[in-house]
Tab-separated table of C-alpha atoms in Angstrom:
chain	number	residue	atom	x	y	z
Y	1	ALA	CA	-7.467	22.253	42.237
Y	2	ALA	CA	-4.866	21.957	39.456
Y	3	ALA	CA	-2.779	19.573	41.551
Y	4	ALA	CA	-5.814	17.431	42.372
Y	5	GLU	CA	-6.814	17.333	38.714
Y	6	ALA	CA	-3.286	16.377	37.663
Y	7	GLU	CA	-3.136	13.656	40.310
Y	8	THR	CA	-6.527	12.250	39.269
Y	9	SER	CA	-5.622	12.274	35.587
Y	10	SER	CA	-2.314	10.532	36.303
Y	11	TYR	CA	-4.077	7.384	37.483
Y	12	PRO	CA	-5.302	5.044	34.764
Y	13	SER	CA	-9.020	4.345	34.531
Y	14	SER	CA	-8.435	0.714	35.530
Y	15	LEU	CA	-7.447	1.847	39.044
Y	16	VAL	CA	-10.686	3.749	39.648
Y	17	PRO	CA	-12.801	1.562	41.969
Y	18	SER	CA	-16.099	0.391	40.497
Y	19	THR	CA	-19.144	-1.096	42.151
Y	20	LEU	CA	-18.654	-4.445	40.434
Y	21	ARG	CA	-15.045	-4.676	41.619
Y	22	ILE	CA	-16.052	-3.784	45.173
Y	23	LEU	CA	-18.783	-6.428	45.058
Y	24	ILE	CA	-16.328	-9.076	43.849
Y	25	LEU	CA	-13.834	-8.147	46.561
Y	26	SER	CA	-16.567	-8.276	49.204
Y	27	ILE	CA	-17.636	-11.742	48.047
Y	28	LEU	CA	-14.035	-12.976	48.037
Y	29	LEU	CA	-13.525	-11.547	51.521
Y	30	LEU	CA	-16.676	-13.289	52.741
Y	31	LEU	CA	-15.538	-16.577	51.214
Y	32	SER	CA	-12.086	-16.251	52.728
Y	33	LEU	CA	-13.476	-16.030	56.258
Y	34	PRO	CA	-14.427	-19.721	56.686
Y	35	SER	CA	-11.299	-20.911	54.876
Y	36	CYS	CA	-9.038	-18.795	57.099
Y	37	LEU	CA	-10.952	-19.940	60.183
Y	38	TYR	CA	-10.567	-23.599	59.144
Y	39	LEU	CA	-6.840	-23.134	58.535
Y	40	CYS	CA	-6.388	-21.489	61.945
Y	41	ARG	CA	-8.262	-24.329	63.636
Y	42	GLN	CA	-6.034	-26.895	61.972
Y	43	LEU	CA	-2.852	-25.024	62.826
Y	44	SER	CA	-3.922	-24.655	66.476
Y	45	ASN	CA	-4.347	-28.426	66.759
Y	46	PRO	CA	-1.084	-30.005	68.029
Y	47	THR	CA	-2.018	-33.377	66.516
Y	48	PHE	CA	-2.194	-31.849	63.066
Y	49	LEU	CA	1.201	-30.153	63.460
Y	50	SER	CA	2.996	-33.155	64.926
Y	51	THR	CA	1.584	-36.036	62.848
Y	52	SER	CA	-0.473	-35.009	59.833
Y	53	LEU	CA	1.685	-32.113	58.692
Y	54	VAL	CA	4.906	-34.082	59.098
Y	55	GLN	CA	3.493	-37.201	57.445
Y	56	TYR	CA	2.102	-35.554	54.303
Y	57	THR	CA	4.710	-32.799	53.862
Y	58	PRO	CA	7.897	-33.495	51.866
Y	59	THR	CA	11.120	-33.312	53.814
Y	60	LEU	CA	12.473	-30.431	51.739
Y	61	LEU	CA	9.337	-28.355	52.263
Y	62	HIS	CA	9.268	-29.298	55.950
Y	63	ASP	CA	12.861	-28.098	56.411
Y	64	ALA	CA	12.103	-24.918	54.486
Y	65	PHE	CA	9.172	-24.125	56.789
Y	66	HIS	CA	11.354	-24.659	59.840
Y	67	TYR	CA	14.018	-22.407	58.323
Y	68	MET	CA	11.607	-19.579	57.376
Y	69	PHE	CA	9.322	-19.621	60.428
Y	70	PRO	CA	10.118	-20.014	64.158
Y	71	ILE	CA	8.252	-23.297	64.417
Y	72	THR	CA	10.681	-24.786	66.949
Y	73	GLU	CA	10.345	-21.775	69.257
Y	74	LEU	CA	6.549	-21.793	68.935
Y	75	THR	CA	6.457	-25.500	69.768
Y	76	ALA	CA	8.595	-24.953	72.869
Y	77	SER	CA	6.361	-22.078	73.956
Y	78	TYR	CA	3.256	-24.212	73.474
Y	79	ASN	CA	4.760	-27.017	75.582
Y	80	ILE	CA	5.496	-24.546	78.377
Y	81	ILE	CA	1.961	-23.108	78.293
Y	82	THR	CA	0.335	-26.565	78.428
Y	83	ASN	CA	2.000	-27.147	81.804
Y	84	PHE	CA	-0.027	-24.277	83.295
Y	85	VAL	CA	-3.321	-24.657	81.389
Y	86	SER	CA	-5.543	-27.585	82.268
Y	87	ASN	CA	-8.328	-26.906	79.748
Y	88	LYS	CA	-6.733	-27.842	76.403
Y	89	THR	CA	-9.907	-27.123	74.411
Y	90	LEU	CA	-10.045	-23.535	75.642
Y	91	LEU	CA	-6.335	-23.105	74.870
Y	92	HIS	CA	-6.795	-24.344	71.292
Y	93	ASP	CA	-9.799	-22.057	70.795
Y	94	MET	CA	-7.812	-19.049	71.988
Y	95	ILE	CA	-4.873	-19.929	69.713
Y	96	CYS	CA	-7.278	-20.289	66.794
Y	97	HIS	CA	-8.825	-16.896	67.590
Y	98	LEU	CA	-5.386	-15.275	67.813
Y	99	GLY	CA	-4.305	-16.769	64.475
Y	100	PHE	CA	-7.540	-15.686	62.785
Y	101	VAL	CA	-7.179	-12.100	64.015
Y	102	THR	CA	-3.505	-11.989	63.020
Y	103	PHE	CA	-3.795	-13.409	59.498
Y	104	HIS	CA	-7.204	-12.132	58.433
Y	105	ILE	CA	-7.486	-8.752	60.157
Y	106	GLN	CA	-4.110	-7.348	61.157
Y	107	MET	CA	-2.373	-8.238	57.883
Y	108	GLY	CA	-5.216	-6.700	55.886
Y	109	LEU	CA	-5.117	-3.508	57.927
Y	110	GLY	CA	-1.350	-3.400	57.482
Y	111	HIS	CA	-1.653	-3.574	53.691
Y	112	ILE	CA	-4.310	-0.856	53.733
Y	113	GLY	CA	-2.091	1.390	55.852
Y	114	ILE	CA	0.930	0.863	53.593
Y	115	ALA	CA	-1.162	1.622	50.496
Y	116	PHE	CA	-2.495	4.810	52.088
Y	117	LEU	CA	0.960	6.030	53.095
Y	118	THR	CA	2.330	5.242	49.620
Y	119	SER	CA	-0.428	7.172	47.858
Y	120	GLU	CA	-0.044	10.104	50.256
Y	121	GLN	CA	3.713	10.248	49.651
Y	122	ARG	CA	3.131	10.033	45.897
Y	123	ARG	CA	0.764	12.995	46.110
Y	124	LYS	CA	3.274	15.075	48.090
Y	125	ASN	CA	6.062	14.215	45.659
Y	126	MET	CA	3.880	15.324	42.754
Y	127	LEU	CA	3.111	18.652	44.429
Y	128	ILE	CA	6.806	19.191	45.207
Y	129	ARG	CA	7.805	18.357	41.623
Y	130	MET	CA	5.249	20.786	40.203
Y	131	ASP	CA	6.420	23.531	42.563
Y	132	VAL	CA	10.099	22.890	41.720
Y	133	ASP	CA	9.376	23.138	37.991
Y	134	ASN	CA	7.547	26.431	38.505
Y	135	ASN	CA	10.384	27.801	40.672
Y	136	GLU	CA	12.974	26.894	38.026
Y	137	LYS	CA	11.043	28.850	35.419
Y	138	ASP	CA	10.650	31.799	37.777
Y	139	ASP	CA	14.391	31.752	38.620
Y	140	ASP	CA	15.331	31.762	34.931
Y	141	ASP	CA	13.015	34.679	34.289
Y	142	ASN	CA	14.345	36.601	37.290
Y	143	ASN	CA	17.968	36.012	36.245
Y	144	ASN	CA	17.255	37.242	32.729
Y	145	ASP	CA	15.503	40.343	34.062
Y	146	GLU	CA	18.325	41.112	36.513
Y	147	GLY	CA	20.920	40.675	33.778
Y	148	LYS	CA	19.119	43.075	31.498
Y	149	LYS	CA	18.738	45.641	34.258
Y	150	LYS	CA	22.410	45.461	35.219
Y	151	LYS	CA	23.474	45.705	31.612
Y	152	LYS	CA	21.384	48.815	31.103
Y	153	LYS	CA	22.747	50.309	34.315
Y	154	GLY	CA	26.353	49.655	33.230
Y	155	ASP	CA	25.779	51.175	29.827
Y	156	SER	CA	24.234	54.259	31.337
Y	157	SER	CA	27.039	54.754	33.883
Y	158	GLY	CA	29.793	54.301	31.231
Y	159	LYS	CA	32.033	52.192	33.395
Y	160	GLY	CA	32.330	49.178	31.203
Y	161	GLY	CA	29.469	47.062	32.465
Y	162	VAL	CA	29.053	45.509	35.886
Y	163	SER	CA	32.450	43.948	36.289
Y	164	GLY	CA	32.932	45.506	39.716
Y	165	GLU	CA	29.741	43.970	41.171
Y	166	LYS	CA	29.319	40.460	42.531
Y	167	LYS	CA	27.570	37.918	40.399
Y	168	PRO	CA	24.221	36.764	41.782
Y	169	LYS	CA	24.431	33.449	43.541
Y	170	ARG	CA	22.602	30.734	41.603
Y	171	ASN	CA	20.019	28.781	43.504
Y	172	THR	CA	20.850	25.136	43.966
Y	173	ARG	CA	18.392	22.263	43.785
Y	174	ALA	CA	18.475	21.820	47.571
Y	175	ASP	CA	17.437	25.456	48.065
Y	176	ARG	CA	14.551	25.092	45.639
Y	177	ILE	CA	13.334	21.926	47.382
Y	178	GLU	CA	13.579	23.673	50.750
Y	179	ARG	CA	11.483	26.580	49.450
Y	180	SER	CA	8.980	24.137	48.000
Y	181	LEU	CA	8.620	22.312	51.307
Y	182	ARG	CA	8.209	25.638	53.108
Y	183	ALA	CA	5.534	26.717	50.657
Y	184	LEU	CA	3.787	23.336	51.036
Y	185	ARG	CA	3.714	23.733	54.814
Y	186	GLU	CA	2.315	27.252	54.491
Y	187	ALA	CA	-0.357	25.992	52.092
Y	188	GLU	CA	-1.371	23.228	54.518
Y	189	GLU	CA	-1.633	25.789	57.327
Y	190	GLU	CA	-3.834	27.972	55.129
Y	191	LEU	CA	-6.088	25.007	54.350
Y	192	ASP	CA	-6.933	24.733	58.040
Y	193	PHE	CA	-8.782	28.048	57.809
Y	194	VAL	CA	-10.874	26.972	54.801
Y	195	GLY	CA	-14.460	26.185	55.778
Y	196	LEU	CA	-16.425	23.185	54.583
Y	197	GLY	CA	-18.376	23.958	51.441
Y	198	ASN	CA	-16.227	26.880	50.246
Y	199	ALA	CA	-15.107	24.939	47.169
Y	200	SER	CA	-18.721	24.116	46.260
Y	201	VAL	CA	-19.714	27.786	46.606
Y	202	ALA	CA	-16.795	29.049	44.492
Y	203	SER	CA	-16.839	26.327	41.812
Y	204	PRO	CA	-19.792	27.743	39.742
Y	205	PHE	CA	-18.005	31.086	39.375
Y	206	THR	CA	-14.856	29.427	38.044
Y	207	SER	CA	-16.692	27.516	35.300
Y	208	ARG	CA	-15.771	28.345	31.699
Y	209	LYS	CA	-19.277	27.669	30.364
Y	210	THR	CA	-21.596	30.488	29.364
Y	211	SER	CA	-24.681	28.995	31.095
Y	212	VAL	CA	-25.725	28.764	34.738
Y	213	ARG	CA	-26.186	25.000	34.533
Y	214	CYS	CA	-23.204	24.485	36.838
Y	215	CYS	CA	-25.080	26.284	39.637
Y	216	LYS	CA	-28.021	23.899	39.194
Y	217	ASP	CA	-25.676	20.895	39.263
Y	218	ILE	CA	-24.069	22.120	42.481
Y	219	LEU	CA	-27.491	22.542	44.123
Y	220	GLN	CA	-28.704	19.108	43.009
Y	221	GLN	CA	-25.568	17.264	44.068
Y	222	GLY	CA	-25.321	19.235	47.304
Y	223	ARG	CA	-28.909	18.405	48.236
Y	224	CYS	CA	-28.386	14.747	47.370
Y	225	THR	CA	-25.238	14.633	49.534
Y	226	LEU	CA	-26.978	16.396	52.429
Y	227	VAL	CA	-29.963	14.052	52.371
Y	228	THR	CA	-27.668	11.017	52.119
Y	229	MET	CA	-25.656	12.112	55.154
Y	230	ILE	CA	-28.817	12.768	57.193
Y	231	GLN	CA	-30.228	9.333	56.417
Y	232	ILE	CA	-26.867	7.722	57.292
Y	233	TYR	CA	-26.927	9.478	60.673
Y	234	LYS	CA	-30.501	8.294	61.232
Y	235	ILE	CA	-29.596	4.707	60.362
Y	236	LEU	CA	-26.592	4.783	62.698
Y	237	GLY	CA	-28.641	6.310	65.509
Y	238	VAL	CA	-31.433	3.734	65.310
Y	239	GLN	CA	-28.925	0.883	64.954
Y	240	CYS	CA	-26.948	2.003	68.025
Y	241	LEU	CA	-30.085	2.269	70.163
Y	242	VAL	CA	-31.307	-1.172	69.081
Y	243	ASN	CA	-27.913	-2.795	69.684
Y	244	ALA	CA	-27.647	-1.192	73.119
Y	245	LEU	CA	-31.087	-2.518	74.093
Y	246	VAL	CA	-30.383	-6.045	72.819
Y	247	LEU	CA	-26.961	-6.260	74.460
Y	248	THR	CA	-28.475	-5.114	77.756
Y	249	LYS	CA	-31.188	-7.767	77.646
Y	250	LEU	CA	-28.695	-10.496	76.723
Y	251	HIS	CA	-26.237	-9.428	79.416
Y	252	GLN	CA	-28.926	-9.656	82.078
Y	253	LYS	CA	-29.368	-13.335	81.224
Y	254	GLY	CA	-25.673	-14.081	80.608
Y	255	VAL	CA	-26.335	-14.818	76.918
Y	256	LYS	CA	-23.745	-13.829	74.295
Y	257	GLN	CA	-23.595	-13.268	70.528
Y	258	GLY	CA	-21.581	-15.471	68.184
Y	259	ASP	CA	-18.526	-14.398	66.198
Y	260	ARG	CA	-20.091	-15.515	62.918
Y	261	GLN	CA	-23.237	-13.559	63.688
Y	262	LEU	CA	-21.352	-10.325	64.316
Y	263	THR	CA	-19.150	-10.875	61.243
Y	264	ALA	CA	-22.156	-11.472	58.981
Y	265	VAL	CA	-23.961	-8.389	60.301
Y	266	GLY	CA	-20.850	-6.237	59.862
Y	267	VAL	CA	-20.366	-7.314	56.241
Y	268	VAL	CA	-24.043	-6.786	55.375
Y	269	VAL	CA	-24.188	-3.343	56.994
Y	270	SER	CA	-20.997	-2.164	55.271
Y	271	VAL	CA	-22.283	-3.288	51.854
Y	272	LEU	CA	-25.651	-1.586	52.423
Y	273	PHE	CA	-23.938	1.662	53.456
Y	274	LEU	CA	-21.887	1.484	50.259
Y	275	PHE	CA	-25.057	1.132	48.181
Y	276	VAL	CA	-26.758	3.985	50.056
Y	277	THR	CA	-24.012	6.350	48.925
Y	278	ARG	CA	-24.616	5.327	45.296
Y	279	GLY	CA	-27.824	7.371	45.190
Y	280	LYS	CA	-27.969	9.962	42.405
Y	281	PRO	CA	-29.770	13.349	42.289
Y	282	LEU	CA	-32.855	13.834	40.171
Y	283	PRO	CA	-32.530	15.693	36.839
Y	284	ARG	CA	-35.152	18.256	37.940
Y	285	LEU	CA	-34.490	20.636	40.817
Y	286	SER	CA	-37.166	20.436	43.508
Y	287	PRO	CA	-38.777	23.644	44.869
Y	288	HIS	CA	-38.740	22.136	48.385
Y	289	LYS	CA	-35.736	22.603	50.631
Y	290	PRO	CA	-34.133	19.636	52.462
Y	291	PRO	CA	-33.410	19.732	56.204
Y	292	SER	CA	-30.491	22.042	56.869
Y	293	SER	CA	-29.075	20.056	59.806
Y	294	VAL	CA	-29.112	16.640	61.417
Y	295	MET	CA	-30.412	18.088	64.692
Y	296	ASN	CA	-33.888	19.016	63.449
Y	297	THR	CA	-37.392	18.087	64.564
Y	298	GLU	CA	-38.083	15.639	61.750
Y	299	THR	CA	-34.885	13.626	62.254
Y	300	LEU	CA	-35.154	13.399	66.047
Y	301	LEU	CA	-38.870	12.563	65.999
Y	302	SER	CA	-38.363	9.944	63.291
Y	303	MET	CA	-35.577	8.239	65.224
Y	304	ALA	CA	-37.654	8.248	68.425
Y	305	VAL	CA	-40.695	6.714	66.703
Y	306	GLN	CA	-38.631	4.060	64.938
Y	307	PHE	CA	-36.868	3.070	68.135
Y	308	GLY	CA	-40.233	2.882	69.918
Y	309	VAL	CA	-41.508	0.353	67.377
Y	310	HIS	CA	-38.289	-1.691	67.526
Y	311	PHE	CA	-38.351	-1.516	71.340
Y	312	ALA	CA	-41.808	-3.089	71.409
Y	313	ALA	CA	-40.768	-5.849	68.980
Y	314	ILE	CA	-37.557	-6.660	70.888
Y	315	MET	CA	-39.367	-6.761	74.243
Y	316	ALA	CA	-42.050	-9.057	72.805
Y	317	VAL	CA	-39.432	-11.439	71.374
Y	318	THR	CA	-37.546	-11.357	74.679
Y	319	PHE	CA	-40.720	-12.241	76.589
Y	320	ILE	CA	-41.505	-15.296	74.473
Y	321	SER	CA	-37.861	-16.467	74.299
Y	322	ASP	CA	-36.889	-15.924	77.923
Y	323	VAL	CA	-38.930	-18.899	79.176
Y	324	TYR	CA	-36.964	-21.280	76.931
Y	325	VAL	CA	-33.629	-20.396	78.571
Y	326	ASP	CA	-32.579	-22.862	81.241
Y	327	PRO	CA	-31.404	-20.844	84.283
Y	328	TYR	CA	-29.165	-23.765	85.304
Y	329	ASP	CA	-27.287	-23.874	81.981
Y	330	PRO	CA	-23.532	-23.834	82.847
Y	331	SER	CA	-22.701	-21.842	79.711
Y	332	ILE	CA	-24.560	-18.764	81.026
Y	333	VAL	CA	-21.560	-17.215	82.767
Y	334	PRO	CA	-19.805	-13.921	81.920
Y	335	ASP	CA	-16.574	-15.503	80.640
Y	336	GLY	CA	-17.974	-18.834	79.444
Y	337	PRO	CA	-17.931	-20.140	75.888
Y	338	PHE	CA	-20.651	-19.200	73.422
Y	339	HIS	CA	-23.540	-21.642	73.023
Y	340	PRO	CA	-26.529	-20.585	70.915
Y	341	ASN	CA	-29.965	-20.757	72.488
Y	342	THR	CA	-33.474	-19.588	71.729
Y	343	LEU	CA	-33.024	-16.116	73.249
Y	344	ASN	CA	-29.822	-15.454	71.306
Y	345	THR	CA	-31.311	-16.671	68.023
Y	346	ALA	CA	-34.580	-14.748	68.286
Y	347	THR	CA	-32.980	-11.465	69.366
Y	348	PHE	CA	-30.347	-11.781	66.629
Y	349	LEU	CA	-33.014	-12.146	63.938
Y	350	VAL	CA	-35.022	-9.185	65.265
Y	351	THR	CA	-31.882	-7.023	65.574
Y	352	VAL	CA	-30.867	-7.694	61.982
Y	353	LEU	CA	-34.451	-7.050	60.863
Y	354	ALA	CA	-34.445	-3.686	62.667
Y	355	THR	CA	-31.172	-2.789	60.926
Y	356	ILE	CA	-32.560	-3.689	57.482
Y	357	ASN	CA	-35.776	-1.780	58.239
Y	358	ALA	CA	-33.683	1.264	59.141
Y	359	PHE	CA	-32.109	1.205	55.666
Y	360	LEU	CA	-35.527	0.703	54.066
Y	361	VAL	CA	-37.571	3.427	55.772
Y	362	ASN	CA	-34.828	6.062	56.118
Y	363	TYR	CA	-33.981	6.118	52.416
Y	364	ARG	CA	-35.347	9.556	51.463
Y	365	GLY	CA	-35.787	9.299	47.695
Y	366	ARG	CA	-37.857	11.954	45.964
Y	367	PRO	CA	-37.867	14.903	45.643
Y	368	PHE	CA	-34.113	15.201	46.321
Y	369	MET	CA	-32.684	11.940	44.970
Y	370	GLU	CA	-33.723	8.857	43.055
Y	371	ASP	CA	-36.205	6.437	44.614
Y	372	LEU	CA	-35.250	3.190	46.290
Y	373	LYS	CA	-36.430	1.160	43.295
Y	374	ASP	CA	-34.143	3.160	41.020
Y	375	ASN	CA	-31.163	2.335	43.248
Y	376	LYS	CA	-31.060	-1.257	41.995
Y	377	LEU	CA	-28.150	-2.463	44.106
Y	378	LEU	CA	-29.629	-1.285	47.401
Y	379	PHE	CA	-33.139	-2.460	46.526
Y	380	LYS	CA	-32.021	-5.958	45.521
Y	381	SER	CA	-29.746	-6.224	48.557
Y	382	ILE	CA	-32.580	-5.360	50.958
Y	383	GLN	CA	-34.832	-7.920	49.291
Y	384	GLY	CA	-32.119	-10.571	49.620
Y	385	CYS	CA	-31.635	-9.727	53.316
Y	386	TYR	CA	-35.368	-10.108	53.982
Y	387	LEU	CA	-35.372	-13.458	52.187
Y	388	VAL	CA	-32.430	-14.768	54.231
Y	389	LEU	CA	-33.968	-13.548	57.524
Y	390	PHE	CA	-37.300	-15.274	56.973
Y	391	MET	CA	-35.543	-18.419	55.771
Y	392	CYS	CA	-33.666	-18.487	59.077
Y	393	ALA	CA	-36.823	-17.771	61.078
Y	394	SER	CA	-38.796	-20.533	59.344
Y	395	GLU	CA	-35.802	-22.945	59.270
Y	396	VAL	CA	-36.409	-24.018	55.679
Y	397	PHE	CA	-32.649	-24.365	55.106
Y	398	PRO	CA	-30.948	-25.668	58.298
Y	399	PRO	CA	-27.324	-25.371	57.002
Y	400	LEU	CA	-27.811	-21.607	56.797
Y	401	ASN	CA	-28.832	-21.521	60.474
Y	402	GLN	CA	-25.827	-23.617	61.402
Y	403	LEU	CA	-23.504	-21.286	59.477
Y	404	LEU	CA	-24.836	-18.295	61.452
Y	405	GLN	CA	-24.649	-20.215	64.770
Y	406	LEU	CA	-28.430	-20.185	65.278
Y	407	SER	CA	-30.046	-22.761	67.530
Y	408	PRO	CA	-33.136	-24.745	66.441
Y	409	LEU	CA	-36.309	-22.870	67.337
Y	410	PRO	CA	-38.771	-24.554	69.739
Y	411	THR	CA	-41.616	-26.626	68.362
Y	412	SER	CA	-43.482	-27.166	71.644
Y	413	GLY	CA	-45.084	-24.943	74.255
Y	414	PRO	CA	-43.176	-22.910	76.830
Y	415	PRO	CA	-41.371	-25.142	79.349
Y	416	VAL	CA	-41.417	-24.736	83.130
Y	417	PHE	CA	-38.017	-25.111	84.863
Y	418	ASP	CA	-38.809	-24.101	88.440
Y	419	SER	CA	-41.833	-22.489	89.998
Y	420	SER	CA	-39.633	-20.402	92.280
Y	421	GLU	CA	-38.257	-18.519	89.278
Y	422	GLY	CA	-41.641	-17.064	88.425
Y	423	VAL	CA	-42.744	-16.121	84.956
Y	424	GLY	CA	-39.653	-15.584	82.866
Y	425	GLY	CA	-37.488	-15.522	85.988
Y	426	SER	CA	-38.959	-12.214	87.195
Y	427	GLY	CA	-39.484	-13.537	90.702
Y	428	GLY	CA	-43.104	-12.349	91.054
Y	429	HIS	CA	-45.974	-10.476	89.425
Y	430	ASP	CA	-45.516	-7.127	87.803
Y	431	ASP	CA	-47.279	-4.845	85.347
Y	432	PHE	CA	-46.216	-6.967	82.380
Y	433	ASP	CA	-47.809	-10.212	83.584
Y	434	ILE	CA	-50.947	-9.811	81.465
Y	435	LEU	CA	-48.989	-9.014	78.304
Y	436	HIS	CA	-46.522	-11.795	79.060
Y	437	ASP	CA	-49.275	-14.359	79.561
Y	438	SER	CA	-51.018	-13.245	76.368
Y	439	LEU	CA	-47.829	-13.685	74.329
Y	440	LEU	CA	-47.188	-17.135	75.819
Y	441	ARG	CA	-50.755	-18.199	75.009
Y	442	ALA	CA	-50.263	-17.034	71.436
Y	443	VAL	CA	-47.014	-19.037	71.240
Y	444	SER	CA	-48.793	-22.149	72.541
Y	445	LEU	CA	-51.572	-21.614	70.006
Y	446	ILE	CA	-49.691	-20.865	66.758
Y	447	GLY	CA	-46.126	-22.005	67.561
Y	448	PHE	CA	-42.884	-20.163	68.260
Y	449	ARG	CA	-41.727	-19.874	64.620
Y	450	THR	CA	-45.029	-18.440	63.426
Y	451	MET	CA	-45.128	-16.008	66.335
Y	452	LEU	CA	-41.589	-14.841	65.576
Y	453	CYS	CA	-42.431	-14.285	61.898
Y	454	VAL	CA	-45.591	-12.365	62.872
Y	455	ILE	CA	-43.610	-10.050	65.162
Y	456	MET	CA	-41.030	-9.447	62.428
Y	457	CYS	CA	-43.742	-8.613	59.867
Y	458	LEU	CA	-45.507	-6.277	62.311
Y	459	ASP	CA	-42.233	-4.496	63.081
Y	460	THR	CA	-41.562	-3.901	59.385
Y	461	ALA	CA	-45.098	-2.695	58.661
Y	462	LEU	CA	-45.391	-0.432	61.717
Y	463	VAL	CA	-42.000	1.233	61.298
Y	464	THR	CA	-42.768	1.946	57.619
Y	465	VAL	CA	-46.164	3.474	58.414
Y	466	ALA	CA	-44.713	5.480	61.314
Y	467	GLU	CA	-41.936	6.972	59.173
Y	468	LYS	CA	-44.374	7.958	56.424
Y	469	GLY	CA	-46.686	9.501	59.024
Y	470	VAL	CA	-43.891	11.601	60.529
Y	471	ARG	CA	-42.842	12.898	57.099
Y	472	SER	CA	-46.374	13.758	56.009
Y	473	LEU	CA	-47.143	15.425	59.355
Y	474	LEU	CA	-44.110	17.688	59.320
Y	475	GLU	CA	-44.309	18.467	55.603
Y	476	SER	CA	-47.946	19.522	55.903
C-alpha cells in the first residue's frame, strides 16, 4: 500500500486522465479515421504515386523519401503482383485496407504496449529502490549492533578486543539488489494467494480516523462497483445475443456489414461503457442488499426477456426487408465486396438501437447509485445516439447515411422478383405466412421508413416496460 501510494503521488496531477481529456482524444481518434483512410486510398493508387506525387513534390523531398523508405522495393513488388492479379480494383482495396490497419491500428497498439511496459518497469524500479534504501539502513544498524557486541565481548574476555577474529564482510550493492529482487519475487508469489476483496475488508481497520465512516464508504463504493459490474455483464450478454442473431440472418442471405458501420458502433459502445463506469454511489446507505452474483434469477430473467423483445423486433425488420433484396444480385457471395442494401441498413439500425436500449434499461440507479439523469455524460450520450438513429431511419440528413454506408430506404411497396422464390425466398408456406403478409400490408399502407421507425419505438418501449416489470416482480 505504501509503494502504491508513493507511486501515485509521484505522478503529477496533469497526468491523471480526466473525462474531458478522454472525450477530446476520442473525438480526435474519430476524426483521424476518415483522414487516415483517405491517405491510404491515395497511397494505394499507382497513378498518385507515379504522377501526382512526383509532380508536386520537390526533388529534395522526393529523394529523402526514397532514402528513408523502401519505395523502390515496394514499387518492384507491386509490379510483380500486378502480373498475377487481374482485378486491379480489388488489389488496390486490399492494399488500402492493409495500410489502414498498419498505420491506424498496429502503430497505436504498439505505442500503448510500449507505454505500459515503461510504466511497469518504472514501478518495479521504484519498489527496488525503496527496498535497497531500507536494506542499507538495516545493514548499518546491524553493523553497529555487531560492533558493540564484539567490543563488549572483548572487554569482558580481557584479550585486547577482537583483533583475532575476522572482520564481517560488508555487503556490496550487487548483493543488496539481488536480495531486493528475491524479496520482490517472494512478494509477488504471496500476492497470488490474496483473494479478491481482502484489501477492501481490511482497509476500514487500518484507518486513522476515530469514526466508522470509512466502513460506510467501503459499503457504498463496494455496492456501486458490484451493481456497475452486473449491469456491464447484462449489457454484454444482450449485445452478444443480438449480434449473433443478426449475423446469422445476414449470413443466410449473403449480406455483410460495412467497415464504417462496425467502426462507428465500436467507438460508440466504448464511450458508453466509459460513461457507465462514471456512476457514483449515493450519500445515503440503502437498507436493501444488491444481487450478490451475476448468476442470479433477476439477471438471467432480465436478459432473457430483453433478448425476447429484441428478437421479435429483429425478425419483424428482417421480414419486411428481405423482400427488397434481389436474389440475383452478384454482390451476395461469401467473399464478394460489400454493397449496402435494404436488409443491411435496416438490421444495422435495429442492432444499434438494441445496444443503446441495453445501456438505457440496464442502468440500475437508485437505491445503490445515482440515477441515469444524474450521470450527465451517459444520459446526454444516449439521447444523442437516439437522435442520430432516427435521423438515419427517416433520412433527413443523407450525408450521414452515406458516411455510415447505409443504402436509401425504399419508398414504394414490396417488389416481386420471381414467383418461384415464394414469400421472402422461403420456397413455400409456413407458420409465419400470416404475420409476414400482415407486415407487408402495413409497409404498403404506411411506407417502409414509417414502419421501421414504429418497430424501433415499440422495441424501446417494450424492453423498458419489461425490465421494470422484472425488477418490480422480483423485489416484491
